[in-house]
Every structure is written in C-alpha cells, then in structure tokens.
PDB file of C-alpha atoms in Angstrom:
ATOM      1  CA  UNK A   1       5.313  -6.987 -43.501  1.00 52.00           C
ATOM      2  CA  UNK A   2       5.135  -4.786 -40.431  1.00 57.00           C
ATOM      3  CA  UNK A   3       6.009  -6.347 -37.093  1.00 55.00           C
ATOM      4  CA  UNK A   4       4.886  -4.957 -33.794  1.00 50.00           C
ATOM      5  CA  UNK A   5       6.661  -5.325 -30.481  1.00 54.00           C
ATOM      6  CA  UNK A   6       4.664  -7.288 -27.962  1.00 62.00           C
ATOM      7  CA  UNK A   7       3.494  -5.147 -25.075  1.00 55.00           C
ATOM      8  CA  UNK A   8       4.014  -5.915 -21.420  1.00 62.00           C
ATOM      9  CA  UNK A   9       1.623  -5.592 -18.530  1.00 63.00           C
ATOM     10  CA  UNK A  10       2.076  -3.353 -15.513  1.00 64.00           C
ATOM     11  CA  UNK A  11       3.075  -6.287 -13.297  1.00 68.00           C
ATOM     12  CA  UNK A  12       5.588  -7.586 -15.844  1.00 75.00           C
ATOM     13  CA  UNK A  13       7.232  -4.167 -15.914  1.00 75.00           C
ATOM     14  CA  UNK A  14       7.234  -4.084 -12.111  1.00 75.00           C
ATOM     15  CA  UNK A  15       8.857  -7.528 -11.959  1.00 79.00           C
ATOM     16  CA  UNK A  16      11.579  -6.465 -14.381  1.00 83.00           C
ATOM     17  CA  UNK A  17      12.297  -3.324 -12.372  1.00 82.00           C
ATOM     18  CA  UNK A  18      12.425  -5.398  -9.178  1.00 80.00           C
ATOM     19  CA  UNK A  19      14.851  -7.911 -10.714  1.00 84.00           C
ATOM     20  CA  UNK A  20      17.150  -5.048 -11.723  1.00 86.00           C
ATOM     21  CA  UNK A  21      17.303  -3.934  -8.085  1.00 85.00           C
ATOM     22  CA  UNK A  22      20.173  -6.058  -6.752  1.00 89.00           C
ATOM     23  CA  UNK A  23      19.633  -5.013  -3.141  1.00 88.00           C
ATOM     24  CA  UNK A  24      15.964  -6.060  -3.214  1.00 88.00           C
ATOM     25  CA  UNK A  25      16.676  -9.382  -4.945  1.00 90.00           C
ATOM     26  CA  UNK A  26      19.519 -10.157  -2.531  1.00 92.00           C
ATOM     27  CA  UNK A  27      17.264  -9.291   0.395  1.00 91.00           C
ATOM     28  CA  UNK A  28      14.510 -11.569  -0.921  1.00 91.00           C
ATOM     29  CA  UNK A  29      16.964 -14.480  -1.245  1.00 93.00           C
ATOM     30  CA  UNK A  30      18.310 -13.800   2.255  1.00 93.00           C
ATOM     31  CA  UNK A  31      14.792 -13.750   3.739  1.00 91.00           C
ATOM     32  CA  UNK A  32      13.890 -17.028   2.046  1.00 92.00           C
ATOM     33  CA  UNK A  33      17.059 -18.655   3.382  1.00 93.00           C
ATOM     34  CA  UNK A  34      16.429 -17.222   6.856  1.00 91.00           C
ATOM     35  CA  UNK A  35      12.853 -18.530   6.858  1.00 90.00           C
ATOM     36  CA  UNK A  36      13.965 -22.001   5.760  1.00 91.00           C
ATOM     37  CA  UNK A  37      16.724 -22.002   8.387  1.00 89.00           C
ATOM     38  CA  UNK A  38      14.408 -20.957  11.230  1.00 88.00           C
ATOM     39  CA  UNK A  39      11.547 -23.308  10.387  1.00 87.00           C
ATOM     40  CA  UNK A  40      13.359 -26.385   9.058  1.00 87.00           C
ATOM     41  CA  UNK A  41      16.857 -26.523  10.577  1.00 84.00           C
ATOM     42  CA  UNK A  42      15.586 -27.010  14.183  1.00 81.00           C
ATOM     43  CA  UNK A  43      13.925 -30.227  12.945  1.00 81.00           C
ATOM     44  CA  UNK A  44      17.270 -31.688  11.850  1.00 81.00           C
ATOM     45  CA  UNK A  45      18.966 -34.157  14.226  1.00 80.00           C
ATOM     46  CA  UNK A  46      22.296 -32.303  14.215  1.00 79.00           C
ATOM     47  CA  UNK A  47      20.670 -29.205  15.756  1.00 80.00           C
ATOM     48  CA  UNK A  48      20.454 -29.440  19.539  1.00 79.00           C
ATOM     49  CA  UNK A  49      17.260 -29.062  21.547  1.00 79.00           C
ATOM     50  CA  UNK A  50      16.962 -25.306  22.269  1.00 80.00           C
ATOM     51  CA  UNK A  51      15.669 -25.958  25.808  1.00 77.00           C
ATOM     52  CA  UNK A  52      18.059 -28.787  26.742  1.00 79.00           C
ATOM     53  CA  UNK A  53      20.492 -27.716  29.470  1.00 81.00           C
ATOM     54  CA  UNK A  54      24.093 -28.905  29.746  1.00 78.00           C
ATOM     55  CA  UNK A  55      25.616 -27.861  33.061  1.00 76.00           C
ATOM     56  CA  UNK A  56      29.070 -29.001  31.922  1.00 80.00           C
ATOM     57  CA  UNK A  57      29.157 -26.381  29.147  1.00 78.00           C
ATOM     58  CA  UNK A  58      27.785 -23.258  30.807  1.00 82.00           C
ATOM     59  CA  UNK A  59      28.514 -20.024  28.876  1.00 77.00           C
ATOM     60  CA  UNK A  60      30.903 -21.926  26.591  1.00 79.00           C
ATOM     61  CA  UNK A  61      32.509 -20.284  23.587  1.00 78.00           C
ATOM     62  CA  UNK A  62      32.093 -21.191  19.934  1.00 80.00           C
ATOM     63  CA  UNK A  63      33.031 -24.785  19.084  1.00 80.00           C
ATOM     64  CA  UNK A  64      32.166 -27.525  16.593  1.00 80.00           C
ATOM     65  CA  UNK A  65      29.438 -28.902  18.844  1.00 79.00           C
ATOM     66  CA  UNK A  66      28.121 -25.408  19.659  1.00 79.00           C
ATOM     67  CA  UNK A  67      28.886 -23.081  16.694  1.00 82.00           C
ATOM     68  CA  UNK A  68      27.533 -19.998  18.481  1.00 84.00           C
ATOM     69  CA  UNK A  69      28.391 -21.119  22.023  1.00 82.00           C
ATOM     70  CA  UNK A  70      26.003 -21.769  24.908  1.00 85.00           C
ATOM     71  CA  UNK A  71      24.073 -19.578  27.332  1.00 83.00           C
ATOM     72  CA  UNK A  72      24.134 -19.367  31.121  1.00 82.00           C
ATOM     73  CA  UNK A  73      22.286 -22.694  31.412  1.00 82.00           C
ATOM     74  CA  UNK A  74      24.341 -24.566  28.844  1.00 83.00           C
ATOM     75  CA  UNK A  75      21.681 -24.387  26.123  1.00 85.00           C
ATOM     76  CA  UNK A  76      22.875 -24.279  22.515  1.00 85.00           C
ATOM     77  CA  UNK A  77      22.715 -20.659  21.359  1.00 87.00           C
ATOM     78  CA  UNK A  78      22.383 -21.450  17.641  1.00 87.00           C
ATOM     79  CA  UNK A  79      19.325 -23.626  18.277  1.00 87.00           C
ATOM     80  CA  UNK A  80      17.764 -20.930  20.456  1.00 88.00           C
ATOM     81  CA  UNK A  81      18.438 -18.235  17.852  1.00 89.00           C
ATOM     82  CA  UNK A  82      16.837 -20.331  15.093  1.00 89.00           C
ATOM     83  CA  UNK A  83      13.765 -21.170  17.220  1.00 86.00           C
ATOM     84  CA  UNK A  84      13.576 -17.564  18.378  1.00 85.00           C
ATOM     85  CA  UNK A  85      13.634 -16.430  14.755  1.00 87.00           C
ATOM     86  CA  UNK A  86      10.717 -18.765  14.061  1.00 85.00           C
ATOM     87  CA  UNK A  87       8.625 -17.015  16.703  1.00 83.00           C
ATOM     88  CA  UNK A  88       9.732 -13.490  15.716  1.00 84.00           C
ATOM     89  CA  UNK A  89       8.977 -14.085  12.028  1.00 86.00           C
ATOM     90  CA  UNK A  90       5.653 -15.724  12.891  1.00 83.00           C
ATOM     91  CA  UNK A  91       4.620 -12.784  15.073  1.00 81.00           C
ATOM     92  CA  UNK A  92       5.612 -10.332  12.345  1.00 83.00           C
ATOM     93  CA  UNK A  93       3.698 -12.129   9.595  1.00 84.00           C
ATOM     94  CA  UNK A  94       0.531 -13.016  11.533  1.00 83.00           C
ATOM     95  CA  UNK A  95       0.210  -9.623  13.246  1.00 83.00           C
ATOM     96  CA  UNK A  96       0.793  -7.893   9.889  1.00 85.00           C
ATOM     97  CA  UNK A  97      -1.948 -10.030   8.313  1.00 86.00           C
ATOM     98  CA  UNK A  98      -4.385  -9.044  11.081  1.00 85.00           C
ATOM     99  CA  UNK A  99      -3.592  -5.333  10.725  1.00 86.00           C
ATOM    100  CA  UNK A 100      -3.755  -5.677   6.940  1.00 88.00           C
ATOM    101  CA  UNK A 101      -7.317  -7.015   6.956  1.00 88.00           C
ATOM    102  CA  UNK A 102      -8.542  -4.459   9.499  1.00 89.00           C
ATOM    103  CA  UNK A 103      -6.836  -1.472   7.861  1.00 89.00           C
ATOM    104  CA  UNK A 104      -7.930  -2.411   4.340  1.00 90.00           C
ATOM    105  CA  UNK A 105     -11.597  -2.938   5.213  1.00 90.00           C
ATOM    106  CA  UNK A 106     -11.777   0.124   7.482  1.00 91.00           C
ATOM    107  CA  UNK A 107     -10.076   2.405   4.946  1.00 90.00           C
ATOM    108  CA  UNK A 108     -12.216   1.161   2.059  1.00 90.00           C
ATOM    109  CA  UNK A 109     -15.475   1.766   3.930  1.00 91.00           C
ATOM    110  CA  UNK A 110     -14.383   5.176   5.223  1.00 90.00           C
ATOM    111  CA  UNK A 111     -13.142   6.473   1.861  1.00 90.00           C
ATOM    112  CA  UNK A 112     -16.066   5.112  -0.125  1.00 89.00           C
ATOM    113  CA  UNK A 113     -18.795   6.278   2.275  1.00 87.00           C
ATOM    114  CA  UNK A 114     -17.486   9.821   2.676  1.00 83.00           C
ATOM    115  CA  UNK A 115     -19.431  12.549   4.470  1.00 87.00           C
ATOM    116  CA  UNK A 116     -20.278  12.134   8.140  1.00 90.00           C
ATOM    117  CA  UNK A 117     -19.450   8.432   8.170  1.00 90.00           C
ATOM    118  CA  UNK A 118     -15.931   9.161   6.946  1.00 89.00           C
ATOM    119  CA  UNK A 119     -15.482  12.023   9.424  1.00 91.00           C
ATOM    120  CA  UNK A 120     -16.644   9.873  12.348  1.00 92.00           C
ATOM    121  CA  UNK A 121     -14.418   6.929  11.379  1.00 91.00           C
ATOM    122  CA  UNK A 122     -11.361   9.133  10.918  1.00 91.00           C
ATOM    123  CA  UNK A 123     -11.892  10.855  14.272  1.00 91.00           C
ATOM    124  CA  UNK A 124     -11.844   7.414  15.876  1.00 90.00           C
ATOM    125  CA  UNK A 125      -8.515   6.753  14.150  1.00 89.00           C
ATOM    126  CA  UNK A 126      -7.186  10.115  15.410  1.00 88.00           C
ATOM    127  CA  UNK A 127      -8.142   9.203  18.971  1.00 87.00           C
ATOM    128  CA  UNK A 128      -6.343   5.853  18.719  1.00 83.00           C
ATOM    129  CA  UNK A 129      -3.305   7.584  17.217  1.00 83.00           C
ATOM    130  CA  UNK A 130      -3.172   9.931  20.201  1.00 83.00           C
ATOM    131  CA  UNK A 131      -2.992   7.068  22.703  1.00 78.00           C
ATOM    132  CA  UNK A 132       0.361   5.421  23.566  1.00 79.00           C
ATOM    133  CA  UNK A 133       0.665   2.370  21.321  1.00 72.00           C
ATOM    134  CA  UNK A 134       2.831   0.208  23.589  1.00 73.00           C
ATOM    135  CA  UNK A 135       0.552   0.794  26.589  1.00 77.00           C
ATOM    136  CA  UNK A 136      -2.523  -0.176  24.551  1.00 74.00           C
ATOM    137  CA  UNK A 137      -0.805  -3.337  23.324  1.00 72.00           C
ATOM    138  CA  UNK A 138       0.118  -4.300  26.888  1.00 74.00           C
ATOM    139  CA  UNK A 139      -3.435  -3.702  28.201  1.00 76.00           C
ATOM    140  CA  UNK A 140      -5.049  -5.516  25.279  1.00 72.00           C
ATOM    141  CA  UNK A 141      -2.616  -8.427  25.534  1.00 69.00           C
ATOM    142  CA  UNK A 142      -3.195  -8.883  29.245  1.00 71.00           C
ATOM    143  CA  UNK A 143      -6.985  -8.614  28.861  1.00 73.00           C
ATOM    144  CA  UNK A 144      -7.186 -11.569  26.438  1.00 67.00           C
ATOM    145  CA  UNK A 145      -4.474 -13.666  28.079  1.00 67.00           C
ATOM    146  CA  UNK A 146      -6.897 -15.641  30.277  1.00 70.00           C
ATOM    147  CA  UNK A 147      -9.246 -16.619  27.396  1.00 70.00           C
ATOM    148  CA  UNK A 148      -6.200 -17.822  25.460  1.00 66.00           C
ATOM    149  CA  UNK A 149      -5.192 -20.074  28.361  1.00 68.00           C
ATOM    150  CA  UNK A 150      -8.664 -21.598  28.276  1.00 71.00           C
ATOM    151  CA  UNK A 151      -8.299 -22.028  24.503  1.00 66.00           C
ATOM    152  CA  UNK A 152      -5.008 -23.869  25.023  1.00 64.00           C
ATOM    153  CA  UNK A 153      -6.625 -26.252  27.510  1.00 68.00           C
ATOM    154  CA  UNK A 154      -9.538 -26.884  25.121  1.00 72.00           C
ATOM    155  CA  UNK A 155      -7.226 -27.612  22.187  1.00 63.00           C
ATOM    156  CA  UNK A 156      -5.155 -30.021  24.289  1.00 61.00           C
ATOM    157  CA  UNK A 157      -8.277 -31.874  25.447  1.00 68.00           C
ATOM    158  CA  UNK A 158      -9.940 -32.110  22.028  1.00 70.00           C
ATOM    159  CA  UNK A 159      -6.883 -32.939  19.905  1.00 64.00           C
ATOM    160  CA  UNK A 160      -4.892 -34.996  22.382  1.00 59.00           C
ATOM    161  CA  UNK A 161      -1.706 -33.127  21.521  1.00 57.00           C
ATOM    162  CA  UNK A 162       0.938 -32.578  24.170  1.00 52.00           C
ATOM    163  CA  UNK A 163       0.691 -29.265  25.963  1.00 55.00           C
ATOM    164  CA  UNK A 164       4.395 -28.671  25.344  1.00 57.00           C
ATOM    165  CA  UNK A 165       3.828 -28.683  21.574  1.00 57.00           C
ATOM    166  CA  UNK A 166       0.704 -26.513  21.608  1.00 56.00           C
ATOM    167  CA  UNK A 167       1.259 -23.984  24.395  1.00 58.00           C
ATOM    168  CA  UNK A 168       4.295 -22.171  22.875  1.00 59.00           C
ATOM    169  CA  UNK A 169       2.265 -21.130  19.826  1.00 61.00           C
ATOM    170  CA  UNK A 170      -1.144 -20.569  21.394  1.00 62.00           C
ATOM    171  CA  UNK A 171       0.480 -18.451  24.094  1.00 64.00           C
ATOM    172  CA  UNK A 172       1.422 -16.034  21.301  1.00 69.00           C
ATOM    173  CA  UNK A 173      -2.204 -15.476  20.260  1.00 69.00           C
ATOM    174  CA  UNK A 174      -2.638 -12.455  22.596  1.00 69.00           C
ATOM    175  CA  UNK A 175       0.526 -10.962  21.102  1.00 70.00           C
ATOM    176  CA  UNK A 176      -0.684 -11.577  17.544  1.00 71.00           C
ATOM    177  CA  UNK A 177      -4.018  -9.853  18.054  1.00 72.00           C
ATOM    178  CA  UNK A 178      -2.763  -7.144  20.393  1.00 72.00           C
ATOM    179  CA  UNK A 179      -0.195  -5.872  17.893  1.00 76.00           C
ATOM    180  CA  UNK A 180      -2.287  -6.554  14.795  1.00 75.00           C
ATOM    181  CA  UNK A 181      -5.508  -5.074  16.177  1.00 73.00           C
ATOM    182  CA  UNK A 182      -3.749  -1.780  16.921  1.00 75.00           C
ATOM    183  CA  UNK A 183      -1.283  -1.612  14.024  1.00 78.00           C
ATOM    184  CA  UNK A 184      -3.756  -0.935  11.223  1.00 85.00           C
ATOM    185  CA  UNK A 185      -4.188   2.811  11.679  1.00 86.00           C
ATOM    186  CA  UNK A 186      -1.585   3.973   9.149  1.00 85.00           C
ATOM    187  CA  UNK A 187      -2.826   1.575   6.476  1.00 87.00           C
ATOM    188  CA  UNK A 188      -6.420   2.686   7.052  1.00 89.00           C
ATOM    189  CA  UNK A 189      -5.474   6.293   6.297  1.00 89.00           C
ATOM    190  CA  UNK A 190      -3.519   5.319   3.184  1.00 88.00           C
ATOM    191  CA  UNK A 191      -6.355   3.143   1.847  1.00 89.00           C
ATOM    192  CA  UNK A 192      -8.967   5.800   2.635  1.00 90.00           C
ATOM    193  CA  UNK A 193      -7.053   8.467   0.676  1.00 89.00           C
ATOM    194  CA  UNK A 194      -6.667   6.299  -2.414  1.00 89.00           C
ATOM    195  CA  UNK A 195     -10.268   5.058  -2.202  1.00 90.00           C
ATOM    196  CA  UNK A 196     -11.556   8.641  -2.232  1.00 89.00           C
ATOM    197  CA  UNK A 197      -9.557   9.207  -5.409  1.00 88.00           C
ATOM    198  CA  UNK A 198     -10.594   5.972  -7.111  1.00 87.00           C
ATOM    199  CA  UNK A 199     -14.335   6.175  -6.392  1.00 85.00           C
ATOM    200  CA  UNK A 200     -14.725   9.029  -8.875  1.00 83.00           C
ATOM    201  CA  UNK A 201     -12.954   7.163 -11.707  1.00 86.00           C
ATOM    202  CA  UNK A 202     -14.798   6.046 -14.835  1.00 86.00           C
ATOM    203  CA  UNK A 203     -14.690   2.306 -14.091  1.00 85.00           C
ATOM    204  CA  UNK A 204     -16.368   2.863 -10.698  1.00 85.00           C
ATOM    205  CA  UNK A 205     -19.059   5.067 -12.269  1.00 85.00           C
ATOM    206  CA  UNK A 206     -19.616   2.381 -14.903  1.00 88.00           C
ATOM    207  CA  UNK A 207     -20.001  -0.271 -12.209  1.00 84.00           C
ATOM    208  CA  UNK A 208     -22.574   1.897 -10.439  1.00 85.00           C
ATOM    209  CA  UNK A 209     -24.512   2.421 -13.678  1.00 86.00           C
ATOM    210  CA  UNK A 210     -24.701  -1.367 -14.086  1.00 85.00           C
ATOM    211  CA  UNK A 211     -26.383  -1.618 -10.702  1.00 85.00           C
ATOM    212  CA  UNK A 212     -23.593  -3.436  -8.851  1.00 83.00           C
ATOM    213  CA  UNK A 213     -23.774  -3.407  -5.075  1.00 86.00           C
ATOM    214  CA  UNK A 214     -21.487  -1.236  -2.956  1.00 84.00           C
ATOM    215  CA  UNK A 215     -19.772  -4.331  -1.571  1.00 87.00           C
ATOM    216  CA  UNK A 216     -19.029  -5.584  -5.083  1.00 86.00           C
ATOM    217  CA  UNK A 217     -17.667  -2.214  -6.162  1.00 86.00           C
ATOM    218  CA  UNK A 218     -15.428  -2.008  -3.090  1.00 86.00           C
ATOM    219  CA  UNK A 219     -13.889  -5.473  -3.158  1.00 84.00           C
ATOM    220  CA  UNK A 220     -14.020  -6.333  -6.881  1.00 84.00           C
ATOM    221  CA  UNK A 221     -13.174  -2.987  -8.478  1.00 84.00           C
ATOM    222  CA  UNK A 222     -11.501  -0.639  -5.989  1.00 87.00           C
ATOM    223  CA  UNK A 223      -9.581  -3.052  -3.739  1.00 85.00           C
ATOM    224  CA  UNK A 224      -7.577  -4.688  -6.607  1.00 81.00           C
ATOM    225  CA  UNK A 225      -6.282  -1.257  -7.590  1.00 82.00           C
ATOM    226  CA  UNK A 226      -4.812  -0.867  -4.098  1.00 83.00           C
ATOM    227  CA  UNK A 227      -2.718  -4.031  -4.354  1.00 78.00           C
ATOM    228  CA  UNK A 228       0.533  -2.153  -4.943  1.00 74.00           C
ATOM    229  CA  UNK A 229       0.077  -0.029  -1.837  1.00 77.00           C
ATOM    230  CA  UNK A 230      -0.890  -3.051   0.251  1.00 82.00           C
ATOM    231  CA  UNK A 231       2.132  -5.099  -0.880  1.00 79.00           C
ATOM    232  CA  UNK A 232       4.576  -2.299  -0.114  1.00 76.00           C
ATOM    233  CA  UNK A 233       2.953  -1.581   3.243  1.00 80.00           C
ATOM    234  CA  UNK A 234       3.175  -5.257   4.202  1.00 81.00           C
ATOM    235  CA  UNK A 235       6.908  -5.514   3.604  1.00 77.00           C
ATOM    236  CA  UNK A 236       7.533  -2.265   5.483  1.00 75.00           C
ATOM    237  CA  UNK A 237       5.172  -3.107   8.362  1.00 81.00           C
ATOM    238  CA  UNK A 238       6.708  -6.485   9.241  1.00 82.00           C
ATOM    239  CA  UNK A 239       9.974  -4.922  10.557  1.00 79.00           C
ATOM    240  CA  UNK A 240       8.039  -2.473  12.734  1.00 79.00           C
ATOM    241  CA  UNK A 241       5.879  -5.228  14.198  1.00 81.00           C
ATOM    242  CA  UNK A 242       8.946  -7.389  14.849  1.00 79.00           C
ATOM    243  CA  UNK A 243      10.515  -4.447  16.674  1.00 78.00           C
ATOM    244  CA  UNK A 244       7.351  -4.052  18.757  1.00 79.00           C
ATOM    245  CA  UNK A 245       7.415  -7.749  19.676  1.00 77.00           C
ATOM    246  CA  UNK A 246      11.092  -7.462  20.595  1.00 76.00           C
ATOM    247  CA  UNK A 247      10.351  -4.440  22.775  1.00 76.00           C
ATOM    248  CA  UNK A 248       7.578  -6.282  24.611  1.00 75.00           C
ATOM    249  CA  UNK A 249       9.773  -9.369  25.032  1.00 73.00           C
ATOM    250  CA  UNK A 250      12.637  -7.171  26.219  1.00 71.00           C
ATOM    251  CA  UNK A 251      10.501  -5.814  29.063  1.00 72.00           C
ATOM    252  CA  UNK A 252       9.125  -9.271  29.883  1.00 66.00           C
ATOM    253  CA  UNK A 253       5.651  -8.992  28.315  1.00 68.00           C
ATOM    254  CA  UNK A 254       6.214 -11.009  25.160  1.00 68.00           C
ATOM    255  CA  UNK A 255       7.322 -14.609  24.741  1.00 71.00           C
ATOM    256  CA  UNK A 256       7.358 -16.581  27.974  1.00 68.00           C
ATOM    257  CA  UNK A 257      10.323 -18.672  29.181  1.00 68.00           C
ATOM    258  CA  UNK A 258      11.664 -21.251  28.335  1.00 67.00           C
ATOM    259  CA  UNK A 259      10.620 -20.289  24.789  1.00 72.00           C
ATOM    260  CA  UNK A 260      12.575 -17.525  23.159  1.00 78.00           C
ATOM    261  CA  UNK A 261      12.318 -14.888  20.479  1.00 81.00           C
ATOM    262  CA  UNK A 262      15.041 -12.617  19.208  1.00 83.00           C
ATOM    263  CA  UNK A 263      13.819  -9.972  21.657  1.00 80.00           C
ATOM    264  CA  UNK A 264      14.160 -12.223  24.701  1.00 81.00           C
ATOM    265  CA  UNK A 265      17.564 -13.461  23.537  1.00 85.00           C
ATOM    266  CA  UNK A 266      18.783  -9.893  23.105  1.00 84.00           C
ATOM    267  CA  UNK A 267      17.554  -9.072  26.616  1.00 81.00           C
ATOM    268  CA  UNK A 268      19.361 -12.094  28.082  1.00 82.00           C
ATOM    269  CA  UNK A 269      22.489 -11.180  26.145  1.00 85.00           C
ATOM    270  CA  UNK A 270      22.357  -7.547  27.257  1.00 82.00           C
ATOM    271  CA  UNK A 271      22.267  -8.646  30.905  1.00 81.00           C
ATOM    272  CA  UNK A 272      25.465 -10.693  30.442  1.00 83.00           C
ATOM    273  CA  UNK A 273      27.249  -8.859  27.631  1.00 81.00           C
ATOM    274  CA  UNK A 274      30.366  -8.147  29.716  1.00 81.00           C
ATOM    275  CA  UNK A 275      30.949 -11.824  30.569  1.00 81.00           C
ATOM    276  CA  UNK A 276      29.599 -13.592  27.462  1.00 84.00           C
ATOM    277  CA  UNK A 277      29.255 -11.080  24.587  1.00 85.00           C
ATOM    278  CA  UNK A 278      28.239 -13.802  22.098  1.00 86.00           C
ATOM    279  CA  UNK A 279      24.866 -14.061  23.841  1.00 86.00           C
ATOM    280  CA  UNK A 280      24.117 -10.557  22.560  1.00 87.00           C
ATOM    281  CA  UNK A 281      26.088 -10.519  19.313  1.00 89.00           C
ATOM    282  CA  UNK A 282      24.512 -13.491  17.522  1.00 88.00           C
ATOM    283  CA  UNK A 283      20.788 -12.761  18.215  1.00 88.00           C
ATOM    284  CA  UNK A 284      21.297  -9.060  17.470  1.00 89.00           C
ATOM    285  CA  UNK A 285      23.132  -9.914  14.225  1.00 91.00           C
ATOM    286  CA  UNK A 286      20.337 -12.209  12.998  1.00 90.00           C
ATOM    287  CA  UNK A 287      17.703  -9.650  14.007  1.00 88.00           C
ATOM    288  CA  UNK A 288      19.397  -6.631  12.397  1.00 88.00           C
ATOM    289  CA  UNK A 289      20.144  -8.449   9.135  1.00 91.00           C
ATOM    290  CA  UNK A 290      16.521  -9.592   8.859  1.00 89.00           C
ATOM    291  CA  UNK A 291      15.177  -6.090   9.484  1.00 85.00           C
ATOM    292  CA  UNK A 292      17.593  -4.594   6.935  1.00 89.00           C
ATOM    293  CA  UNK A 293      16.555  -7.187   4.350  1.00 90.00           C
ATOM    294  CA  UNK A 294      12.859  -6.469   4.926  1.00 86.00           C
ATOM    295  CA  UNK A 295      13.428  -2.731   4.537  1.00 83.00           C
ATOM    296  CA  UNK A 296      15.496  -3.161   1.351  1.00 87.00           C
ATOM    297  CA  UNK A 297      12.827  -5.453  -0.093  1.00 86.00           C
ATOM    298  CA  UNK A 298      10.091  -2.970   0.807  1.00 80.00           C
ATOM    299  CA  UNK A 299      11.967  -0.108  -0.860  1.00 81.00           C
ATOM    300  CA  UNK A 300      12.556  -2.255  -3.946  1.00 83.00           C
ATOM    301  CA  UNK A 301       8.878  -3.205  -4.201  1.00 80.00           C
ATOM    302  CA  UNK A 302       7.846   0.412  -3.776  1.00 77.00           C
ATOM    303  CA  UNK A 303      10.166   1.562  -6.565  1.00 78.00           C
ATOM    304  CA  UNK A 304       9.088  -1.335  -8.812  1.00 79.00           C
ATOM    305  CA  UNK A 305       5.360  -0.851  -8.406  1.00 73.00           C
ATOM    306  CA  UNK A 306       5.442   2.956  -8.369  1.00 66.00           C
ATOM    307  CA  UNK A 307       8.431   4.156 -10.481  1.00 56.00           C
ATOM    308  CA  UNK A 308       7.555   7.826  -9.778  1.00 55.00           C
ATOM    309  CA  UNK A 309       8.527   7.275  -6.120  1.00 51.00           C
ATOM    310  CA  UNK A 310      11.952   5.828  -7.022  1.00 50.00           C
ATOM    311  CA  UNK A 311      14.919   7.777  -5.791  1.00 49.00           C
ATOM    312  CA  UNK A 312      17.268   9.207  -8.372  1.00 44.00           C
TER     313      UNK A 312
END
C-alpha cells in the first residue's frame, strides 16, 4: 500500500523557517517580555510612582530600593524607563497601524487603477517624498494639537475620568497621526508595484469574468496576497517610527513633562551624563535592545515568508 507524505501550506513552511531562526525567535521572546514589563510592571506595588519626587535621594546610584538609581528630582529611574517604554512602544505600534492602513489602501488603488490615475497618485507621493519629513511632522503635529486639547476636555467631561489619567495618552494623539499620516509613502510604493503585477494574474481575471466589483477584487483577492509584504514592513517600520518619536521628544516636540518616553529620558540623561551617567545608560540600553530585537525579527520574518530574499 502506497503512503504519501502529507503536504504543508505556505504559512506552515514559513513558521518552520522562522522557528529555525534563533535570532528572530529570541528577539520575539525579548519583545514579548519587554511589552509585559512596560505595561504590567508599573502596576505592581513594588514599582515606585514614576512621577513621585524624593528630594532626599537626588541623583542617587543603584540600590535595592532604586535598582537603576534616581534622576535629578529623586524620581525612580526604573519606573520612568518602564513607563517611558510604554509610551514609545504605543507610539510605534499605533503610528505604524495608521501608516499601514493609508499606505495599503493608497497603493492598492494606484496599482489597480493604472494609467493617469496611477501617474497622478504617484506624483503626489514624489512631492511628499521631496519634502523634509521631520518638518512636516512638526507642522502637522502642532496644527492638530489644539483640537486634541478640546478632545481631552470633552472626554474628561463625558466619562468623569481624572484628567491625570486621560491627558498623558490623549496628548499623544497628534504624535500618532502626525507620524502615521506621513509614514506611509514607502509602503504605498511597495504595494502599488506588487498590485500591478498581481492584477494580471489568472485569479484576478477569473474574478473579473464572474462580475465581481473592483472593491471586492482589491480587498478579497489582491490584498491577501500582499500579507507577507505588509507583515515584514510592519516589523521594520516600528523601529523607524520609534526613532522619529525619540527625535521629536529629544528636541522637545514629543511627549510633554512630567510624562516620559525613551527619547525624553535619553535627552535628560545626555544633559547630565558627566555627573550621573546612569540617567543616559539605562534608557539608551532599553531603547537600543528593543530596536535591535525589532530589526532581527523583521529580518527573520522576511526570510521566512520570502526564502529567495534570505541571505546565504
């Protein structure tokens, strides 16, 4: 009796290739632990309040009560690094999601329409590419800052929540949309190129012959075939967006005091690195390790989903 080996799907093969990549798996575990630490550890009673000052322990070194020391106001550095990581990771994920939606929809429409519509849409992308990204983010962020303040007041009035618990997150809304609304250009070009290739495939021609609408063909037949590209882009875009947020916070246009992100903590540490080097070392260490893990995971996903792009 003849036995046949059971076949595996494309995604099963990709998962097996990813699991064989020790650097990518280790990075994924590290990112999960970092996310849990940043979002859950600050809720534990043994972690100090990140904004509580202790004038008797100003710029103190590492100790049992303050494992990473304290800053110039006596605030626990470990608590501030964990809460800062919460904001940095949140900015990276939300802004990436915004740019993902915009870039995917824009690229799909441009590549599928073709002709003059495609040329006009791509020229608009070229114009945006030619403009300085950081300057556009700053202008866009400042232009929607006032409406976000009104939104904060409305949320506080309607929900009855304390302003202190709502304002730190709603104040980041301009940053989310400013970075995300201008970070979709590269993805739009990638999606457009692959859409132009896919729209002439047999399954798309068959869908057209069945009378399906253009919207159905785009989002039910073409978009699922771009999932690999989108997943890889997401993991590689988060580090870049986190760097952008850190740059804006470093120059004072990101997270507002007394809240902190890794960018603001690195700025504070750089100003006092000669007197208290731990203020720079610990936030920079957390930030660099997270960016390295995201890049290793992105490379591993790229090699798993598209083996032809794997490095020898």
